[in-house]
Structures are given as C-alpha cells and as structure tokens.
CSV table of C-alpha atoms in Angstrom, one decimal:
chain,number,residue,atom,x,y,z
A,1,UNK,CA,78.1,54.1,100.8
A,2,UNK,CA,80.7,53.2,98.9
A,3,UNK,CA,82.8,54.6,96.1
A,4,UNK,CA,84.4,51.3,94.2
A,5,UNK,CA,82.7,48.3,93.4
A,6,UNK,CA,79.2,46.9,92.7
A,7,UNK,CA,76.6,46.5,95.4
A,8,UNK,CA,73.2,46.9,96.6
A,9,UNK,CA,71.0,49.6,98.3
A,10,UNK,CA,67.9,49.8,100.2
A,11,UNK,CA,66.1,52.4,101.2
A,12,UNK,CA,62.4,53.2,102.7
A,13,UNK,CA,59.4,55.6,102.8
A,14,UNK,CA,56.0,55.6,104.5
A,15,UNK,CA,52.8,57.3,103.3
A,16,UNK,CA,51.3,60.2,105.6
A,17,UNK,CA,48.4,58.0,106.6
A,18,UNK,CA,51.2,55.5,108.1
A,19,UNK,CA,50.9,55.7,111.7
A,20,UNK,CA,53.6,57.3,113.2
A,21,UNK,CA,53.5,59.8,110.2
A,22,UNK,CA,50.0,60.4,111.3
A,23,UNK,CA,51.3,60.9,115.2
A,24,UNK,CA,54.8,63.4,112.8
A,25,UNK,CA,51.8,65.4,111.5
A,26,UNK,CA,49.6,66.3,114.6
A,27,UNK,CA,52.9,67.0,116.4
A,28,UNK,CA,54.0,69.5,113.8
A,29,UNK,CA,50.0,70.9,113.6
A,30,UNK,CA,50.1,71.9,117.2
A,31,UNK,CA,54.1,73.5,116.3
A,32,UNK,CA,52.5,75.5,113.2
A,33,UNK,CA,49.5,76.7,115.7
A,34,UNK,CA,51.6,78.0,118.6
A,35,UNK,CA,53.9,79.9,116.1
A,36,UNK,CA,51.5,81.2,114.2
A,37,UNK,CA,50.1,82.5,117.4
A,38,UNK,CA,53.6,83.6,118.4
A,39,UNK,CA,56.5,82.7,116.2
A,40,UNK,CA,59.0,83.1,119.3
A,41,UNK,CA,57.0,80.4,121.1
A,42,UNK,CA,58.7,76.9,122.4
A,43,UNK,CA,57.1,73.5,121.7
A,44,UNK,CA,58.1,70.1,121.5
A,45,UNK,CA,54.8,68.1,121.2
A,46,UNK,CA,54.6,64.3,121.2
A,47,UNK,CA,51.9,62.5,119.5
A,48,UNK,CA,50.4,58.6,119.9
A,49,UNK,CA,48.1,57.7,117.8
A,50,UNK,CA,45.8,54.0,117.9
A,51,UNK,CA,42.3,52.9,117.5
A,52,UNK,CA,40.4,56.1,117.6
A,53,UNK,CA,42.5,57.6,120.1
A,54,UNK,CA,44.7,60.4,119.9
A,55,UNK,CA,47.5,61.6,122.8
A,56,UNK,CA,49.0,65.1,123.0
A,57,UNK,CA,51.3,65.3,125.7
A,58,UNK,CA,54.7,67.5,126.0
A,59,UNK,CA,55.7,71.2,126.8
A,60,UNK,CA,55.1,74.6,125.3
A,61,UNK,CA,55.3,78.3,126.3
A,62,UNK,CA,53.3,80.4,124.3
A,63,UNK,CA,49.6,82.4,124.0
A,64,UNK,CA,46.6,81.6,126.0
A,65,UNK,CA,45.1,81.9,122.5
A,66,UNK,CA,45.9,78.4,121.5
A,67,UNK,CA,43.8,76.5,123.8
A,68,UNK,CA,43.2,72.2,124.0
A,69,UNK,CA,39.8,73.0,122.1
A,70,UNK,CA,41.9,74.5,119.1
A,71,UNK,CA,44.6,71.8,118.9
A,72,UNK,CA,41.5,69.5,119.4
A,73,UNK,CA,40.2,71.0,116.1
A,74,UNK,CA,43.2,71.4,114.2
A,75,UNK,CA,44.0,67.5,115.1
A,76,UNK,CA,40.9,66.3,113.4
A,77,UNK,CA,41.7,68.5,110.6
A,78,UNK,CA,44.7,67.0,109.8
A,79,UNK,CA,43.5,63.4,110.7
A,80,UNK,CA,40.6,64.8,107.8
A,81,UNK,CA,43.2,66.5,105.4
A,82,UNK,CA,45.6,62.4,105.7
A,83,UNK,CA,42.3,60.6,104.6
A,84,UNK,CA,41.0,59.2,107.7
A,85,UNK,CA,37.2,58.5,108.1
A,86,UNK,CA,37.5,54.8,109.1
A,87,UNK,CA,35.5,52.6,111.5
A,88,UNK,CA,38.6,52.2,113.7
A,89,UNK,CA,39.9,56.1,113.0
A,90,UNK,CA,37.9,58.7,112.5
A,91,UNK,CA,38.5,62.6,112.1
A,92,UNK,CA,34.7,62.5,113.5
A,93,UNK,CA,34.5,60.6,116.6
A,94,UNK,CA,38.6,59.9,117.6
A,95,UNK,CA,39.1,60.8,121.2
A,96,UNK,CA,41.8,63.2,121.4
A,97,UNK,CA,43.4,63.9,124.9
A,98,UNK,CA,45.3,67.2,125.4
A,99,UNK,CA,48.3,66.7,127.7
A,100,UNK,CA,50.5,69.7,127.0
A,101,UNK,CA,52.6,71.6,129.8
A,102,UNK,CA,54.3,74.6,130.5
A,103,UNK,CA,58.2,74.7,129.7
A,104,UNK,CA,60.9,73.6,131.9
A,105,UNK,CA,62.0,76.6,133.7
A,106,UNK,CA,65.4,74.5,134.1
A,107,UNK,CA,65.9,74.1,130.2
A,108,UNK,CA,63.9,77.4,129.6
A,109,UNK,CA,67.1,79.1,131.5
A,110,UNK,CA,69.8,77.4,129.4
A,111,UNK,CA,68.2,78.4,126.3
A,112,UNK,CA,66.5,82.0,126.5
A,113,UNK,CA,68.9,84.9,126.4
A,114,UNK,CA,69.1,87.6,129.0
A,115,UNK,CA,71.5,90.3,129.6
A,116,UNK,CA,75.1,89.2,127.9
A,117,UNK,CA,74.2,85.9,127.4
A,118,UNK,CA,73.2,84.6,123.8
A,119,UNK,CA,70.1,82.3,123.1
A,120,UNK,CA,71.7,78.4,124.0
A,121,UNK,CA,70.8,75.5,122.3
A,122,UNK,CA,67.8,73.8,123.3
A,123,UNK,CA,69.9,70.3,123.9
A,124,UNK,CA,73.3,68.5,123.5
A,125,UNK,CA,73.6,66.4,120.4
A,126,UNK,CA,75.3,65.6,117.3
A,127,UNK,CA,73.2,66.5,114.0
A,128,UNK,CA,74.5,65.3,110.1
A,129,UNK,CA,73.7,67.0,106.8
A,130,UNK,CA,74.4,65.5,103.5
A,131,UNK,CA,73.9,65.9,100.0
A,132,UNK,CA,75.1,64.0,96.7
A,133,UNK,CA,74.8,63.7,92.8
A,134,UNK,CA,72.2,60.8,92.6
A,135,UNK,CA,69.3,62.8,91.8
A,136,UNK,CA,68.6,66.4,90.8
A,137,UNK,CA,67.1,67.3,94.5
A,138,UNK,CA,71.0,66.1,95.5
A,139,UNK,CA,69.2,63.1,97.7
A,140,UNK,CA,70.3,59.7,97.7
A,141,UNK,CA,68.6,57.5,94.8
A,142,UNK,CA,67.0,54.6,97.2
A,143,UNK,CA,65.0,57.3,98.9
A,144,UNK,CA,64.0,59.3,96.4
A,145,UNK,CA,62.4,57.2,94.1
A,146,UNK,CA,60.9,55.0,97.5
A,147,UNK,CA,59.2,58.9,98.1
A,148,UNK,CA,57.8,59.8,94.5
A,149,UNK,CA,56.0,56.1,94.6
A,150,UNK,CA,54.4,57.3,97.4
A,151,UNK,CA,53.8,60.6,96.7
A,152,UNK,CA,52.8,59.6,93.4
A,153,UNK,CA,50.0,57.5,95.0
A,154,UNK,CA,48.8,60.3,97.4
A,155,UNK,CA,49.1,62.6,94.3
A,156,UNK,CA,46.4,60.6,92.4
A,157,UNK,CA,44.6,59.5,95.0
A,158,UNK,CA,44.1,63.0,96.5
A,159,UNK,CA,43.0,63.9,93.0
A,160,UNK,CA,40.3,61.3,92.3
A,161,UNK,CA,42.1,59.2,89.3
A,162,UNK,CA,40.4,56.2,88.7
A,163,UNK,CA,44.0,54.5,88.6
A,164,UNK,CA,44.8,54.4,92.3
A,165,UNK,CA,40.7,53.9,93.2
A,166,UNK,CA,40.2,51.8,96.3
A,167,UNK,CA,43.7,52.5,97.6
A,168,UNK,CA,43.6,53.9,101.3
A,169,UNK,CA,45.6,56.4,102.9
A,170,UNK,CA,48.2,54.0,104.7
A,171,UNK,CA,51.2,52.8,102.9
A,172,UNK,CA,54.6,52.3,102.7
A,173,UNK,CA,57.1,51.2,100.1
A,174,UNK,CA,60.8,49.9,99.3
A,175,UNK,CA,63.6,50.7,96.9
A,176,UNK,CA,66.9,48.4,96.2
A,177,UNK,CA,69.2,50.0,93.2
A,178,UNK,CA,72.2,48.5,92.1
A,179,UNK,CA,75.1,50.4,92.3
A,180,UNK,CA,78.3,50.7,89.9
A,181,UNK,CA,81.5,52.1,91.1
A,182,UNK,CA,79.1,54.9,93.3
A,183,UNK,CA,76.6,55.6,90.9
A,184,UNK,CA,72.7,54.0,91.0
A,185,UNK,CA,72.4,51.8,87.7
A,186,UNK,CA,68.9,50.1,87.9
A,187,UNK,CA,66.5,49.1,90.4
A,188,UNK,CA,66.9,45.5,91.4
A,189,UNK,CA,63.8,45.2,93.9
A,190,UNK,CA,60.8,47.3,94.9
A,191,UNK,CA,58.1,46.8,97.8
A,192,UNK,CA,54.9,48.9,98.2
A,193,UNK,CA,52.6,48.2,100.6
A,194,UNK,CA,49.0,49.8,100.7
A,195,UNK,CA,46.2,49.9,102.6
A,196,UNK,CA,42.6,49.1,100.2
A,197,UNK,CA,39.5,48.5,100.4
A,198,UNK,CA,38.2,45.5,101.2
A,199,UNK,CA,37.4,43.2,98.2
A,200,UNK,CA,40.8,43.8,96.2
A,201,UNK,CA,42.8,41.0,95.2
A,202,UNK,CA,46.2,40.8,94.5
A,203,UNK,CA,45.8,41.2,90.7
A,204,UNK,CA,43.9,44.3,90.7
A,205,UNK,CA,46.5,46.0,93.0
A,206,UNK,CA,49.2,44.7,90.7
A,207,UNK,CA,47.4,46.4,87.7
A,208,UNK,CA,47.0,49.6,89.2
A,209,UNK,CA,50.6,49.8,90.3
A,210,UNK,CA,52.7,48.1,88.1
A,211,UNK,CA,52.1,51.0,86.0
A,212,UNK,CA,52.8,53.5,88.4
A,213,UNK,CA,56.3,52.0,89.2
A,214,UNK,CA,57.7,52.2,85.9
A,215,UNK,CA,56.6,55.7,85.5
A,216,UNK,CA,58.1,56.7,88.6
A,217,UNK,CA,61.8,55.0,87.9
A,218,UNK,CA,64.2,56.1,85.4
A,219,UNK,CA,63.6,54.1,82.2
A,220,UNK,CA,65.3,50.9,81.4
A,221,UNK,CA,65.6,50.5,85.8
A,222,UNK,CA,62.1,49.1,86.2
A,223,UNK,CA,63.0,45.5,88.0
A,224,UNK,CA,61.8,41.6,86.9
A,225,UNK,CA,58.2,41.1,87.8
A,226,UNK,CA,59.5,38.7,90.1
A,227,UNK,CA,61.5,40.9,92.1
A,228,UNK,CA,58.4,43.5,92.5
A,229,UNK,CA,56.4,43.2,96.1
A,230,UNK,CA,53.1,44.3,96.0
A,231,UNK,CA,51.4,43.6,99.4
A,232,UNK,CA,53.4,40.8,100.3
A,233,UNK,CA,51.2,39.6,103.1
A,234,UNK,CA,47.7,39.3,100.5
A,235,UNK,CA,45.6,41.8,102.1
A,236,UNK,CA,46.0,45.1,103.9
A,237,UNK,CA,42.4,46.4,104.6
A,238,UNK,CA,42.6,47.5,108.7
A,239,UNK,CA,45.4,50.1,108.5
A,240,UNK,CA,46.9,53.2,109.9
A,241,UNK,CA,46.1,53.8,113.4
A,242,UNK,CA,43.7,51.3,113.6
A,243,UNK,CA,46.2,48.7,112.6
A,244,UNK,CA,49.3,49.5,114.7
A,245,UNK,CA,49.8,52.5,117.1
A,246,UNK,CA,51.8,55.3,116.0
A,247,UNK,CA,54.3,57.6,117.9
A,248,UNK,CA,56.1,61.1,117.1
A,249,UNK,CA,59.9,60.2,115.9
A,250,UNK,CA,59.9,56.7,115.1
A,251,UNK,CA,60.5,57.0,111.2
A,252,UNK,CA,63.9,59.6,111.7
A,253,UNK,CA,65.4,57.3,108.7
A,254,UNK,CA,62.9,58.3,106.7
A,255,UNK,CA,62.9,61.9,107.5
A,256,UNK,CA,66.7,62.4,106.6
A,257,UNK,CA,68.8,60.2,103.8
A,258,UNK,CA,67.3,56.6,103.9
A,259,UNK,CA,70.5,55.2,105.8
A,260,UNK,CA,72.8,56.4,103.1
A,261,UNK,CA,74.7,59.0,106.1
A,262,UNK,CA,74.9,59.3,109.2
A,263,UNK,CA,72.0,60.5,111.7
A,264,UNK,CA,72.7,62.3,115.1
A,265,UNK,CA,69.4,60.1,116.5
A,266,UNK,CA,67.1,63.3,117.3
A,267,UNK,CA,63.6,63.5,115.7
A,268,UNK,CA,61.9,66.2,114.0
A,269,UNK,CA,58.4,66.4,114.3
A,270,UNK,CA,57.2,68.6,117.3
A,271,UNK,CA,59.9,70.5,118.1
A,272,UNK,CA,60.3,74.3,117.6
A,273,UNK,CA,63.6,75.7,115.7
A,274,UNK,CA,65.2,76.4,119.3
A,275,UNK,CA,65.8,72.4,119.0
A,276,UNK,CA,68.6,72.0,117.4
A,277,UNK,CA,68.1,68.4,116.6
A,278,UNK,CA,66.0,70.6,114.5
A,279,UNK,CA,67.1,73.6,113.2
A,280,UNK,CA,70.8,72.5,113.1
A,281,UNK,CA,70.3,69.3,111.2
A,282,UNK,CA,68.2,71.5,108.7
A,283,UNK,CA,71.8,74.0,108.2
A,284,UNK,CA,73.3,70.9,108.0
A,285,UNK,CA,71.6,70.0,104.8
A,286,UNK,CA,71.7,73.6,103.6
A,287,UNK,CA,75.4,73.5,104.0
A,288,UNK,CA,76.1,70.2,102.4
A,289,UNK,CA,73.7,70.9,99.3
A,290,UNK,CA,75.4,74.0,98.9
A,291,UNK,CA,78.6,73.0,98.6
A,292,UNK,CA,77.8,69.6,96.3
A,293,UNK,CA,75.6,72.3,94.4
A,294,UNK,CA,79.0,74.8,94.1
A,295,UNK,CA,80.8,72.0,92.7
A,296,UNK,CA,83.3,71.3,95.3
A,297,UNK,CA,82.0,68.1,96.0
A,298,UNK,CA,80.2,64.5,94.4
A,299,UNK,CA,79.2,64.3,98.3
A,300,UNK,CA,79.3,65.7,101.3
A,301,UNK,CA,78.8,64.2,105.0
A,302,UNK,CA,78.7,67.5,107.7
A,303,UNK,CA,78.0,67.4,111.1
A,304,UNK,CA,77.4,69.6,113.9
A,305,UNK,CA,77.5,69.3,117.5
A,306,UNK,CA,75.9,71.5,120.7
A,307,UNK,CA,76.1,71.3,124.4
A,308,UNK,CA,72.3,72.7,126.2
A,309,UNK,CA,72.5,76.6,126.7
A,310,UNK,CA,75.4,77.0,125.1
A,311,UNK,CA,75.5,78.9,121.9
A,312,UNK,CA,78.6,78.1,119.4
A,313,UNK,CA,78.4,74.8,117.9
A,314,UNK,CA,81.0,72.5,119.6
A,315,UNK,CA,82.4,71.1,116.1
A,316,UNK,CA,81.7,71.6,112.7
A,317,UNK,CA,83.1,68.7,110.7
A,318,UNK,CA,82.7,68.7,106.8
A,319,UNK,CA,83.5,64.9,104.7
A,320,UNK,CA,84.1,65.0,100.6
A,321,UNK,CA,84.1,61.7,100.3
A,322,UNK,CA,87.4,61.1,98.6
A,323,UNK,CA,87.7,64.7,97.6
A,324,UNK,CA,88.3,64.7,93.7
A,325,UNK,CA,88.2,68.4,93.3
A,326,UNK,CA,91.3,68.5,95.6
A,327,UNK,CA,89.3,70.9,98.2
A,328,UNK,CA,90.9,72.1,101.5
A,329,UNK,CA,88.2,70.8,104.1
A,330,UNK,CA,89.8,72.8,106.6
A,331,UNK,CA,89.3,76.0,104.5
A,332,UNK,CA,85.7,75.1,103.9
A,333,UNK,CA,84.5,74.2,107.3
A,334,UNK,CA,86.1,78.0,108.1
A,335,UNK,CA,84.4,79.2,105.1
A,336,UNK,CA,81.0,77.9,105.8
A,337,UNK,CA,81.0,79.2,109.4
A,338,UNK,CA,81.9,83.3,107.8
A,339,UNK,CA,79.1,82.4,105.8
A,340,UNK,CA,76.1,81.5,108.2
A,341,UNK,CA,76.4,81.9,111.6
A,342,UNK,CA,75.8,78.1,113.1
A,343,UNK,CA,74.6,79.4,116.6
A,344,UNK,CA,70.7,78.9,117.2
A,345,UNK,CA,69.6,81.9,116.9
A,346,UNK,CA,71.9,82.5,113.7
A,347,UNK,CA,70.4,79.4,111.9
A,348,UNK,CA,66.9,80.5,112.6
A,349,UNK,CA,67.1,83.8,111.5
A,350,UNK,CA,69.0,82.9,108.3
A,351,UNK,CA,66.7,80.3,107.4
A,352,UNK,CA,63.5,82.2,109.0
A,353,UNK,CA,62.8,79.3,110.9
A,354,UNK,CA,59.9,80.4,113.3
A,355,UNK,CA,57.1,80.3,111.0
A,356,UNK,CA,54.2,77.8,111.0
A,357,UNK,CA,55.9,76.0,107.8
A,358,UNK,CA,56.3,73.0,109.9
A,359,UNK,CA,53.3,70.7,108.9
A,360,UNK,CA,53.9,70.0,105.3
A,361,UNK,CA,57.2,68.3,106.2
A,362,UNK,CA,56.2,65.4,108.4
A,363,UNK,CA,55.8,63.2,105.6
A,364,UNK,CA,57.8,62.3,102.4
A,365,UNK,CA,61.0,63.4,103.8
A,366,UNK,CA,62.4,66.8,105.2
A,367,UNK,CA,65.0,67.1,102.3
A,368,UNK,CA,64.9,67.3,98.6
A,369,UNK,CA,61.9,69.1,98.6
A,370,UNK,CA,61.3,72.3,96.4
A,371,UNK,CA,62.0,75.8,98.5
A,372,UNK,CA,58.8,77.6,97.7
A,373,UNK,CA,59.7,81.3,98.2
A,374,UNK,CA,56.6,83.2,98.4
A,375,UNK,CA,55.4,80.3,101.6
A,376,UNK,CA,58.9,80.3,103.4
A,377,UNK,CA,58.7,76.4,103.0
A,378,UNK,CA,62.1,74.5,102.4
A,379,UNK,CA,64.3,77.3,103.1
A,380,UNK,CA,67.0,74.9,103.8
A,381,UNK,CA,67.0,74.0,100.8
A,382,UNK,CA,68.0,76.6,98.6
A,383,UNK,CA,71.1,76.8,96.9
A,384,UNK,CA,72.3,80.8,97.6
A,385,UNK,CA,75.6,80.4,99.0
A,386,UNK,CA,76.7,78.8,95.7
A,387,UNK,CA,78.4,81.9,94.3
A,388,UNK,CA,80.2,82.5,97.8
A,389,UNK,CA,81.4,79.2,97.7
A,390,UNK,CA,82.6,79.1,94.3
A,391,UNK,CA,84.6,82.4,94.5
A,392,UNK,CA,86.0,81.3,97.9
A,393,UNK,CA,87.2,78.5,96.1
A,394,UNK,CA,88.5,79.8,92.9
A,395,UNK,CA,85.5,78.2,90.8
C-alpha cells in the first residue's frame, strides 16, 4: 500500500455461515477435538461442505478416543452453533462422511524429533506477518471495519435484536476507504451481502442496515447512499452450503490482512501448530505487532521461510516501510530472533500453541482479535516483547 498520494482500498470479509467458513470451522472442530484429546497430536483436516452434505477427509495421529462418531457430533454442533437448520442444510439430517487417515510416516519422519534431531517443520514455505497504525488492533482499515459489519450482524443476530430479524447466517460484505498520503480518510463504498428470509425486499434490508453501517464506521466516513450495496443481486434467500459448496482454505485473504501485505499462500484452518503455514505465520504477526506496538515502526512487513524437517527458519526478513524512526533492520531481525526462538517447536511453546483454541478463529479474521488470557485464545497477539524492543532500541 502506498505511502504518498491519494488512492483507493478494498478489502473483504465473509460471515461464518459463508460456505467455506462453514467447511474453516469443522476443519478446526475436528483440530480442537484431537488436541484436546492429546495436545501433541497431528491433524490437518479438510472440509467440503454442499447441500446437506458434509466431507472430512485428511490425516491425523492421535487417540483412539476421538472416533468418526465424535467428529460426526461435534460437526453438527458447529453446523448448530453457525445457525444452520435449513431445508438444504441442516445440523439435523446433513450427511457427514468421515474420511480421516493416519499420518504420513514420510512427513511424520521429517518433522518428529528423535535422538539429536530437533522437531522439523511440517512443510516448506514462505509465511508474512504484518501490522500497521490504521486501527487500534494495528490491522489494516479495509478489513477491519469489512469484519465489525459482520460481526456486528452475527452479534445481534445471535442475540435476538429485533434490528437484524430475518437476516440468516450467510453473508459477506465489502469495504473501499480513501486513502491520504497512507492514512484511511473516509469510506468511499461499502457492500454487504446477506442471506434472509424469504419475503424481504430491498427496502426493509436497507433499513435494518443502513443503520448498522454508520455505527460501525468512524463518524463523518459513512459513504453516499449511492455508493452503499446492499444485496446487489435483489434477493439472497438459498444460501450457505446449500447455495454454493464450500472448501477448507479458500478465503486465506480474509484470514490475514485483506490484500494490504503479502501472503505466503498456505491456509489455516485444519492444521495443527506443527504446520508452519500455521504456527509461523501466527509469530509472524506477533513479531510485527510487536514491533509497530514498540514504536519502531508506522508498519511492518516480516516474513519467514522453512524447508520440511528442518528446524531453523531459512530467512527471517523484517520491512519498515520507509523507516521514519531511522531503525537498523538488520539489528532488529537479530533482535527479534534472541527474543523468540522461530523454530517450530520454539514458536509453539512460546505461544502455547497446542491447545484446542483453534475453532473460534476460523471466521472474522485470525488477527486483530483480543488475546483473552485466562482461555489461551490470541496469544499471538499480545504485545509483551514491547519493553524488550524498546530498550533494545534505546526507546
């Protein structure tokens, strides 16, 4: 994004009850069950969802305990906890096939540790944190505010207000803010998208969420009427996995920064913390938020790269972004690796990565969400190496 100038920026979000956020969330239900059962155990689960069908199919190693009748269970529970009790998808009556499979002993090899060898990483790959001044989580501006519209909706909706009545659990929504010399002015354009009950017209879904938008955006940015989308097509009544199949992965734009930096390709959803396309995109965040948080930085672009079963990250490369506090980016990608150790088993031990804390984050973003403590959610997100950083630097 640039520095200088005026321009435009888009960004997007999608509601849980969108499909593939539906196929995110039973991918990371069958993660949270296997480490709950044992939080050492390996998993990377891929879901499809379509018209009152479900698909499990992937590898694990873990307990006997968690059985295809239990991930069975929990999937309706989570297809019940989204919303879904629809003619075409159903918590009730979807059929859900089970098609999980032991581990690789090829990959299993590269990444267990035995004798001197250290735990590898679970894959190659490149994996990109960032972190900027737009918005107090330090998230990019488009995708923040396309998030709260959504969550706002699910918020209300979840809790029974009258002002969102009728509105159904698939949705998705789009933010365009003007941008002055690097810094998000006003909101030129917004889309939402939602799924309703059949009967609504156009002007009773504008007057429910016309409303909403210009509680959500900063005042003074809410756009022209014109220029505000509110189910373009007329009518959006068959939705979520009735209405278009859903896969595990497919919203990765989403998950990170909206297309304001750089993504390293590799989903999320499913995998368990020995994936670095993972774990080492989360300490990539961490990283980058710390050291916009410490005040080295307006932004900051990191990345990381790994070779399967090998241990030490390959590169670590840190971007200011102009650098106006005059920071030695040299010194600071040293500095950062003193402060947490970047191999696999280093970043999920520092962030206590192999707990069931996986489910809650397969919709509305994996980043700029509140670390809650006492659940071990969002521990990538706290800003503790702040003081490090700042006395490392002179600050």
């Amino acid at each position: 994004m640039r520095d200088k100038g005026e321009f435009l920026f888009t960004s997007e979000s999608v509601s849980e009850g969108h499909p593939d956020k539906v196929a995110d969330r039973i991918s990371d239900t069958v993660l949270d069950a296997y480490l709950a059962a044992d939080p050492y155990a390996r998993v990377a689960c891929e879901t499809l969802v379509t018209t009152n069908r479900v698909v499990l199919a992937g590898e694990t190693r873990g307990p006997d305990s968690v059985t295809a009748e239990l991930l069975t269970h929990l999937t309706r529970m989570a297809i019940k906890d989204i919303g879904y009790d629809q003619e075409g998808f159903s918590w009730k009556h979807a059929d859900i096939a089970v098609h999980l499979h032991a581990q690789s002993a090829d990959i299993a090899v590269g990444v267990d540790a035995s004798g001197n060898k250290d735990e590898g990483a679970g894959d190659q790959g490149i994996m990109f944190g960032y972190a900027c001044r737009e918005t107090p989580t330090l998230m990019p501006a488009p995708l923040y505010y396309s998030h709260e519209l959504l969550r706002t909706i699910r918020d209300r909706r979840n809790n029974g207000d009258a002002s969102v009545s009728g509105l159904l659990p698939d949705a998705k929504s789009q933010v365009t803010l003007k941008y002055i010399d690097g810094k998000p002015v006003a909101a030129t354009s917004v889309v939402i998208s939602t799924q309703h009950e059949e009967g609504m017209d156009q002007v009773a879904l504008k007057a429910k969420l016309l409303p909403l938008i210009e509680s959500v955006l900063p005042k003074g940015w809410m756009p022209a009427e014109k220029e505000i989308y509110i189910n373009p097509t007329g009518k959006f009544v068959i939705g979520g996995p009735d209405g278009d199949c859903g896969l595990t992965g497919r919203k990765i734009i989403v998950d990170t920064y909206g297309g304001a930096a750089p993504h390293g390709g590799g989903a999320f959803s499913g995998k368990d913390p020995t994936k670095v396309d993972r774990s080492a995109a989360y300490v990539c965040r961490y990283l980058a938020k710390n050291v916009v948080a410490a005040g080295l930085a307006d932004r900051c672009t990191l990345q990381l790269s790994y070779a399967i079963g090998v241990s030490h990250p390959l590169s670590l490369y840190v971007e200011l972004h102009g650098n106006p506090y005059e920071v030695d980016e040299g010194k600071l990608e040293k500095t950062l690796r003193e402060l947490v150790d970047l191999r696999p088993r280093g970043i999920r031990e520092h962030l206590h990565l192999n707990r069931p804390i996986y489910g809650i984050t397969s919709a509305y973003g994996h980043f700029g969400r509140e670390p809650d403590l006492e659940k071990g959610t969002f521990t990538w997100e706290k800003t503790d190496l702040v003081a490090a950083l700042k006395s490392a630097f002179g600050r």
